[in-house]
Amino acid sequence: MDFTDRVVVITGAGSGMGRSYALEFARRGARLALCDIDATALEGTAALLDPQVAVLADVHDVADQGAGLAFADRVAAELGPASVVVNNAGIEGCGRPTWASEPAHHDRVMAVNYSGVVHTTRAFLPQLLAGGSGAIVNVSSVFGLIGVPNHADYCASKFAVRGFTEALAVELLHTPISVHLIHPGGVATNIARREETRAFAGKYLVSPPDEVACTVIDAIGGARTRIVVGHGSRKIWFASRLLPLPVLARVLWREMAPVLHRGSALPSGGRVSR
Ligand SMILES: NC(=O)c1ccc[n+]([C@@H]2O[C@H](COP(=O)([O-])OP(=O)(O)OC[C@H]3O[C@@H](n4cnc5c(N)ncnc54)[C@H](O)[C@@H]3O)[C@@H](O)[C@H]2O)c1
């Protein structure tokens, strides 16, 4: 797709892959509508852009539906109708097993990672349809392909993004809007902020975010709905398709046990080893 003068919306643009998307779309001539919950991070991204690039930076929480609708109105008024929406904003899970996790944290992960995608998609879809072309790019994860220990909240949110996006792709099949579902593997960003996920991040989050952003942007507008990209992603994709769940569970336990947070005892009567 030629992005020259197109309005591209990117959520979570203050860090990691969101920042990489912003820089690469700008390089390809797009006008940028960026959002993040972290004002300082968003300013940091804006400061890296060429001053010639048209940028609207909006600080809001993607889990807030009203803020998403206001953002869409602001983008249309100040930059023009959006052509591309990259639903990238996301947070990590609690890094603990389900029995040691807080319900409030689970709800927050769902609100940001899943509801945020739904709100922003719904807010901008009328602009895309009215414009007669465009793309929606929703970021799931390889943890939207498989369920892994200590990441149940995050996996649930990313499977939800997958279900929503696969359904949306069918709904929009006979429209000029292309839909893309991204399953990144381990990417070296700032997502792992918790002590519980430090060992996990050190082992797996290694792919450069710029490479992932370029691969995704190259695919926008093309026929690939599902884009599996980044460290370990293809192996996980094939494992999710080929292995029976009990086998997959054993493989995953063996692979991930060394990096799981050890501070969470099993409920009484449980045993840690198998
Ligand atoms: N890093 C990886 O290995 C990996 C793998 C698979 C999927 N992902 C997904 O990629 C996306 C980007 O993550 P990243 O790795 O670049 O992380 P990151 O933490 O570096 O960047 C995420 C950005 O989203 C912003 N954000 C968080 N909550 C928000 C909210 N409620 N509203 C608006 N902005 C918010 C953060 O402030 C941050 O700037 C996320 O959806 C993440 O789940 C990451």
JSON list of C-alpha atoms and ligand atoms in Angstrom, two decimals, residues 11-21 35-39 41-42 45 58-64 87-92 108 111-113 116-117 138-144 154 157-158 161 182-193 200 204-207 209 229 231, ligand 1:
[
{"chain": "A", "resi": 11, "resn": "THR", "atom": "CA", "xyz": [-2.24, 3.16, 19.63]},
{"chain": "A", "resi": 12, "resn": "GLY", "atom": "CA", "xyz": [0.52, 2.58, 22.17]},
{"chain": "A", "resi": 13, "resn": "ALA", "atom": "CA", "xyz": [2.88, 4.67, 20.01]},
{"chain": "A", "resi": 14, "resn": "GLY", "atom": "CA", "xyz": [5.09, 5.76, 22.90]},
{"chain": "A", "resi": 15, "resn": "SER", "atom": "CA", "xyz": [7.29, 2.68, 23.11]},
{"chain": "A", "resi": 16, "resn": "GLY", "atom": "CA", "xyz": [8.39, -0.59, 21.55]},
{"chain": "A", "resi": 17, "resn": "MET", "atom": "CA", "xyz": [6.66, -1.68, 18.37]},
{"chain": "A", "resi": 18, "resn": "GLY", "atom": "CA", "xyz": [4.25, 1.27, 18.48]},
{"chain": "A", "resi": 19, "resn": "ARG", "atom": "CA", "xyz": [7.17, 3.69, 18.27]},
{"chain": "A", "resi": 20, "resn": "SER", "atom": "CA", "xyz": [8.71, 1.61, 15.46]},
{"chain": "A", "resi": 21, "resn": "TYR", "atom": "CA", "xyz": [5.41, 1.69, 13.53]},
{"chain": "A", "resi": 35, "resn": "CYS", "atom": "CA", "xyz": [-2.05, 7.74, 21.10]},
{"chain": "A", "resi": 36, "resn": "ASP", "atom": "CA", "xyz": [-0.58, 6.46, 24.34]},
{"chain": "A", "resi": 37, "resn": "ILE", "atom": "CA", "xyz": [-1.55, 6.49, 27.99]},
{"chain": "A", "resi": 38, "resn": "ASP", "atom": "CA", "xyz": [1.97, 7.69, 28.86]},
{"chain": "A", "resi": 39, "resn": "ALA", "atom": "CA", "xyz": [2.38, 11.37, 27.88]},
{"chain": "A", "resi": 41, "resn": "ALA", "atom": "CA", "xyz": [6.63, 8.30, 26.17]},
{"chain": "A", "resi": 42, "resn": "LEU", "atom": "CA", "xyz": [4.41, 9.75, 23.45]},
{"chain": "A", "resi": 45, "resn": "THR", "atom": "CA", "xyz": [8.19, 9.33, 19.93]},
{"chain": "A", "resi": 58, "resn": "ASP", "atom": "CA", "xyz": [-3.40, 12.23, 21.94]},
{"chain": "A", "resi": 59, "resn": "VAL", "atom": "CA", "xyz": [-2.89, 10.98, 25.48]},
{"chain": "A", "resi": 60, "resn": "HIS", "atom": "CA", "xyz": [-5.67, 8.59, 26.47]},
{"chain": "A", "resi": 61, "resn": "ASP", "atom": "CA", "xyz": [-6.41, 5.14, 27.79]},
{"chain": "A", "resi": 62, "resn": "VAL", "atom": "CA", "xyz": [-7.60, 2.81, 25.01]},
{"chain": "A", "resi": 63, "resn": "ALA", "atom": "CA", "xyz": [-9.81, 1.04, 27.55]},
{"chain": "A", "resi": 64, "resn": "ASP", "atom": "CA", "xyz": [-11.90, 4.24, 27.77]},
{"chain": "A", "resi": 87, "resn": "ASN", "atom": "CA", "xyz": [-4.36, -1.40, 17.37]},
{"chain": "A", "resi": 88, "resn": "ASN", "atom": "CA", "xyz": [-1.05, -1.97, 19.08]},
{"chain": "A", "resi": 89, "resn": "ALA", "atom": "CA", "xyz": [-1.43, -0.74, 22.70]},
{"chain": "A", "resi": 90, "resn": "GLY", "atom": "CA", "xyz": [-1.08, -3.55, 25.19]},
{"chain": "A", "resi": 91, "resn": "ILE", "atom": "CA", "xyz": [0.18, -4.53, 28.62]},
{"chain": "A", "resi": 92, "resn": "GLU", "atom": "CA", "xyz": [1.66, -7.70, 30.03]},
{"chain": "A", "resi": 108, "resn": "ARG", "atom": "CA", "xyz": [-7.40, -4.60, 33.46]},
{"chain": "A", "resi": 111, "resn": "ALA", "atom": "CA", "xyz": [-9.84, -3.98, 29.24]},
{"chain": "A", "resi": 112, "resn": "VAL", "atom": "CA", "xyz": [-6.62, -2.71, 27.64]},
{"chain": "A", "resi": 113, "resn": "ASN", "atom": "CA", "xyz": [-5.59, -5.58, 25.38]},
{"chain": "A", "resi": 116, "resn": "GLY", "atom": "CA", "xyz": [-9.10, -1.28, 23.71]},
{"chain": "A", "resi": 117, "resn": "VAL", "atom": "CA", "xyz": [-8.91, -2.96, 20.29]},
{"chain": "A", "resi": 138, "resn": "ASN", "atom": "CA", "xyz": [-4.89, -5.73, 15.26]},
{"chain": "A", "resi": 139, "resn": "VAL", "atom": "CA", "xyz": [-2.01, -6.92, 17.41]},
{"chain": "A", "resi": 140, "resn": "SER", "atom": "CA", "xyz": [-2.56, -10.27, 19.10]},
{"chain": "A", "resi": 141, "resn": "SER", "atom": "CA", "xyz": [0.48, -12.39, 20.04]},
{"chain": "A", "resi": 142, "resn": "VAL", "atom": "CA", "xyz": [1.86, -15.89, 19.73]},
{"chain": "A", "resi": 143, "resn": "PHE", "atom": "CA", "xyz": [0.02, -16.15, 23.06]},
{"chain": "A", "resi": 144, "resn": "GLY", "atom": "CA", "xyz": [-3.13, -15.79, 20.97]},
{"chain": "A", "resi": 154, "resn": "TYR", "atom": "CA", "xyz": [-2.60, -12.17, 28.76]},
{"chain": "A", "resi": 157, "resn": "SER", "atom": "CA", "xyz": [-6.89, -11.17, 26.05]},
{"chain": "A", "resi": 158, "resn": "LYS", "atom": "CA", "xyz": [-4.88, -12.10, 22.96]},
{"chain": "A", "resi": 161, "resn": "VAL", "atom": "CA", "xyz": [-8.28, -10.15, 19.93]},
{"chain": "A", "resi": 182, "resn": "ILE", "atom": "CA", "xyz": [-0.57, -9.88, 13.99]},
{"chain": "A", "resi": 183, "resn": "HIS", "atom": "CA", "xyz": [0.92, -12.63, 16.14]},
{"chain": "A", "resi": 184, "resn": "PRO", "atom": "CA", "xyz": [4.35, -11.33, 17.23]},
{"chain": "A", "resi": 185, "resn": "GLY", "atom": "CA", "xyz": [6.78, -13.71, 18.87]},
{"chain": "A", "resi": 186, "resn": "GLY", "atom": "CA", "xyz": [9.36, -12.40, 21.36]},
{"chain": "A", "resi": 187, "resn": "VAL", "atom": "CA", "xyz": [10.23, -8.78, 20.60]},
{"chain": "A", "resi": 188, "resn": "ALA", "atom": "CA", "xyz": [12.72, -6.64, 22.55]},
{"chain": "A", "resi": 189, "resn": "THR", "atom": "CA", "xyz": [10.46, -3.87, 23.89]},
{"chain": "A", "resi": 190, "resn": "ASN", "atom": "CA", "xyz": [9.54, -2.44, 27.29]},
{"chain": "A", "resi": 191, "resn": "ILE", "atom": "CA", "xyz": [6.46, -4.60, 27.80]},
{"chain": "A", "resi": 192, "resn": "ALA", "atom": "CA", "xyz": [7.90, -6.77, 30.60]},
{"chain": "A", "resi": 193, "resn": "ARG", "atom": "CA", "xyz": [7.92, -4.35, 33.51]},
{"chain": "A", "resi": 200, "resn": "PHE", "atom": "CA", "xyz": [10.90, -14.75, 30.73]},
{"chain": "A", "resi": 204, "resn": "TYR", "atom": "CA", "xyz": [12.49, -14.74, 24.78]},
{"chain": "A", "resi": 205, "resn": "LEU", "atom": "CA", "xyz": [12.05, -11.03, 23.94]},
{"chain": "A", "resi": 206, "resn": "VAL", "atom": "CA", "xyz": [14.86, -10.66, 21.43]},
{"chain": "A", "resi": 207, "resn": "SER", "atom": "CA", "xyz": [13.62, -9.65, 17.96]},
{"chain": "A", "resi": 209, "resn": "PRO", "atom": "CA", "xyz": [10.88, -4.08, 17.00]},
{"chain": "A", "resi": 229, "resn": "VAL", "atom": "CA", "xyz": [6.43, -12.67, 12.94]},
{"chain": "A", "resi": 231, "resn": "HIS", "atom": "CA", "xyz": [11.36, -14.71, 17.62]},
{"chain": "B", "resi": 1, "resn": "LIG", "atom": "N1", "xyz": [7.11, -7.53, 23.02]},
{"chain": "B", "resi": 1, "resn": "LIG", "atom": "C1", "xyz": [6.68, -8.71, 22.65]},
{"chain": "B", "resi": 1, "resn": "LIG", "atom": "O1", "xyz": [7.42, -9.72, 22.69]},
{"chain": "B", "resi": 1, "resn": "LIG", "atom": "C2", "xyz": [5.26, -8.90, 22.19]},
{"chain": "B", "resi": 1, "resn": "LIG", "atom": "C3", "xyz": [4.89, -10.15, 21.66]},
{"chain": "B", "resi": 1, "resn": "LIG", "atom": "C4", "xyz": [3.59, -10.33, 21.22]},
{"chain": "B", "resi": 1, "resn": "LIG", "atom": "C5", "xyz": [2.69, -9.27, 21.25]},
{"chain": "B", "resi": 1, "resn": "LIG", "atom": "N2", "xyz": [3.06, -8.07, 21.75]},
{"chain": "B", "resi": 1, "resn": "LIG", "atom": "C6", "xyz": [2.07, -6.98, 21.73]},
{"chain": "B", "resi": 1, "resn": "LIG", "atom": "O2", "xyz": [2.60, -5.89, 21.00]},
{"chain": "B", "resi": 1, "resn": "LIG", "atom": "C7", "xyz": [1.95, -4.68, 21.42]},
{"chain": "B", "resi": 1, "resn": "LIG", "atom": "C8", "xyz": [3.00, -3.62, 21.67]},
{"chain": "B", "resi": 1, "resn": "LIG", "atom": "O3", "xyz": [3.75, -3.97, 22.85]},
{"chain": "B", "resi": 1, "resn": "LIG", "atom": "P1", "xyz": [5.29, -3.69, 23.04]},
{"chain": "B", "resi": 1, "resn": "LIG", "atom": "O4", "xyz": [5.93, -5.01, 23.21]},
{"chain": "B", "resi": 1, "resn": "LIG", "atom": "O5", "xyz": [5.80, -2.76, 22.02]},
{"chain": "B", "resi": 1, "resn": "LIG", "atom": "O6", "xyz": [5.26, -3.02, 24.51]},
{"chain": "B", "resi": 1, "resn": "LIG", "atom": "P2", "xyz": [5.71, -1.61, 25.08]},
{"chain": "B", "resi": 1, "resn": "LIG", "atom": "O7", "xyz": [5.37, -1.67, 26.52]},
{"chain": "B", "resi": 1, "resn": "LIG", "atom": "O8", "xyz": [7.11, -1.30, 24.70]},
{"chain": "B", "resi": 1, "resn": "LIG", "atom": "O9", "xyz": [4.74, -0.58, 24.34]},
{"chain": "B", "resi": 1, "resn": "LIG", "atom": "C9", "xyz": [3.36, -0.56, 24.60]},
{"chain": "B", "resi": 1, "resn": "LIG", "atom": "C10", "xyz": [2.85, 0.87, 24.62]},
{"chain": "B", "resi": 1, "resn": "LIG", "atom": "O10", "xyz": [1.44, 0.84, 24.89]},
{"chain": "B", "resi": 1, "resn": "LIG", "atom": "C11", "xyz": [1.15, 1.87, 25.82]},
{"chain": "B", "resi": 1, "resn": "LIG", "atom": "N3", "xyz": [-0.07, 1.54, 26.56]},
{"chain": "B", "resi": 1, "resn": "LIG", "atom": "C12", "xyz": [-0.19, 0.63, 27.57]},
{"chain": "B", "resi": 1, "resn": "LIG", "atom": "N4", "xyz": [-1.44, 0.65, 28.05]},
{"chain": "B", "resi": 1, "resn": "LIG", "atom": "C13", "xyz": [-2.12, 1.58, 27.34]},
{"chain": "B", "resi": 1, "resn": "LIG", "atom": "C14", "xyz": [-3.45, 2.05, 27.39]},
{"chain": "B", "resi": 1, "resn": "LIG", "atom": "N5", "xyz": [-4.33, 1.58, 28.27]},
{"chain": "B", "resi": 1, "resn": "LIG", "atom": "N6", "xyz": [-3.82, 3.01, 26.51]},
{"chain": "B", "resi": 1, "resn": "LIG", "atom": "C15", "xyz": [-2.93, 3.53, 25.62]},
{"chain": "B", "resi": 1, "resn": "LIG", "atom": "N7", "xyz": [-1.65, 3.12, 25.54]},
{"chain": "B", "resi": 1, "resn": "LIG", "atom": "C16", "xyz": [-1.25, 2.16, 26.39]},
{"chain": "B", "resi": 1, "resn": "LIG", "atom": "C17", "xyz": [2.37, 1.90, 26.74]},
{"chain": "B", "resi": 1, "resn": "LIG", "atom": "O11", "xyz": [2.43, 3.13, 27.46]},
{"chain": "B", "resi": 1, "resn": "LIG", "atom": "C18", "xyz": [3.50, 1.70, 25.75]},
{"chain": "B", "resi": 1, "resn": "LIG", "atom": "O12", "xyz": [3.95, 2.94, 25.25]},
{"chain": "B", "resi": 1, "resn": "LIG", "atom": "C19", "xyz": [1.12, -5.06, 22.64]},
{"chain": "B", "resi": 1, "resn": "LIG", "atom": "O13", "xyz": [-0.22, -5.26, 22.26]},
{"chain": "B", "resi": 1, "resn": "LIG", "atom": "C20", "xyz": [1.72, -6.40, 23.08]},
{"chain": "B", "resi": 1, "resn": "LIG", "atom": "O14", "xyz": [0.81, -7.17, 23.80]},
{"chain": "B", "resi": 1, "resn": "LIG", "atom": "C21", "xyz": [4.33, -7.85, 22.23]}
]
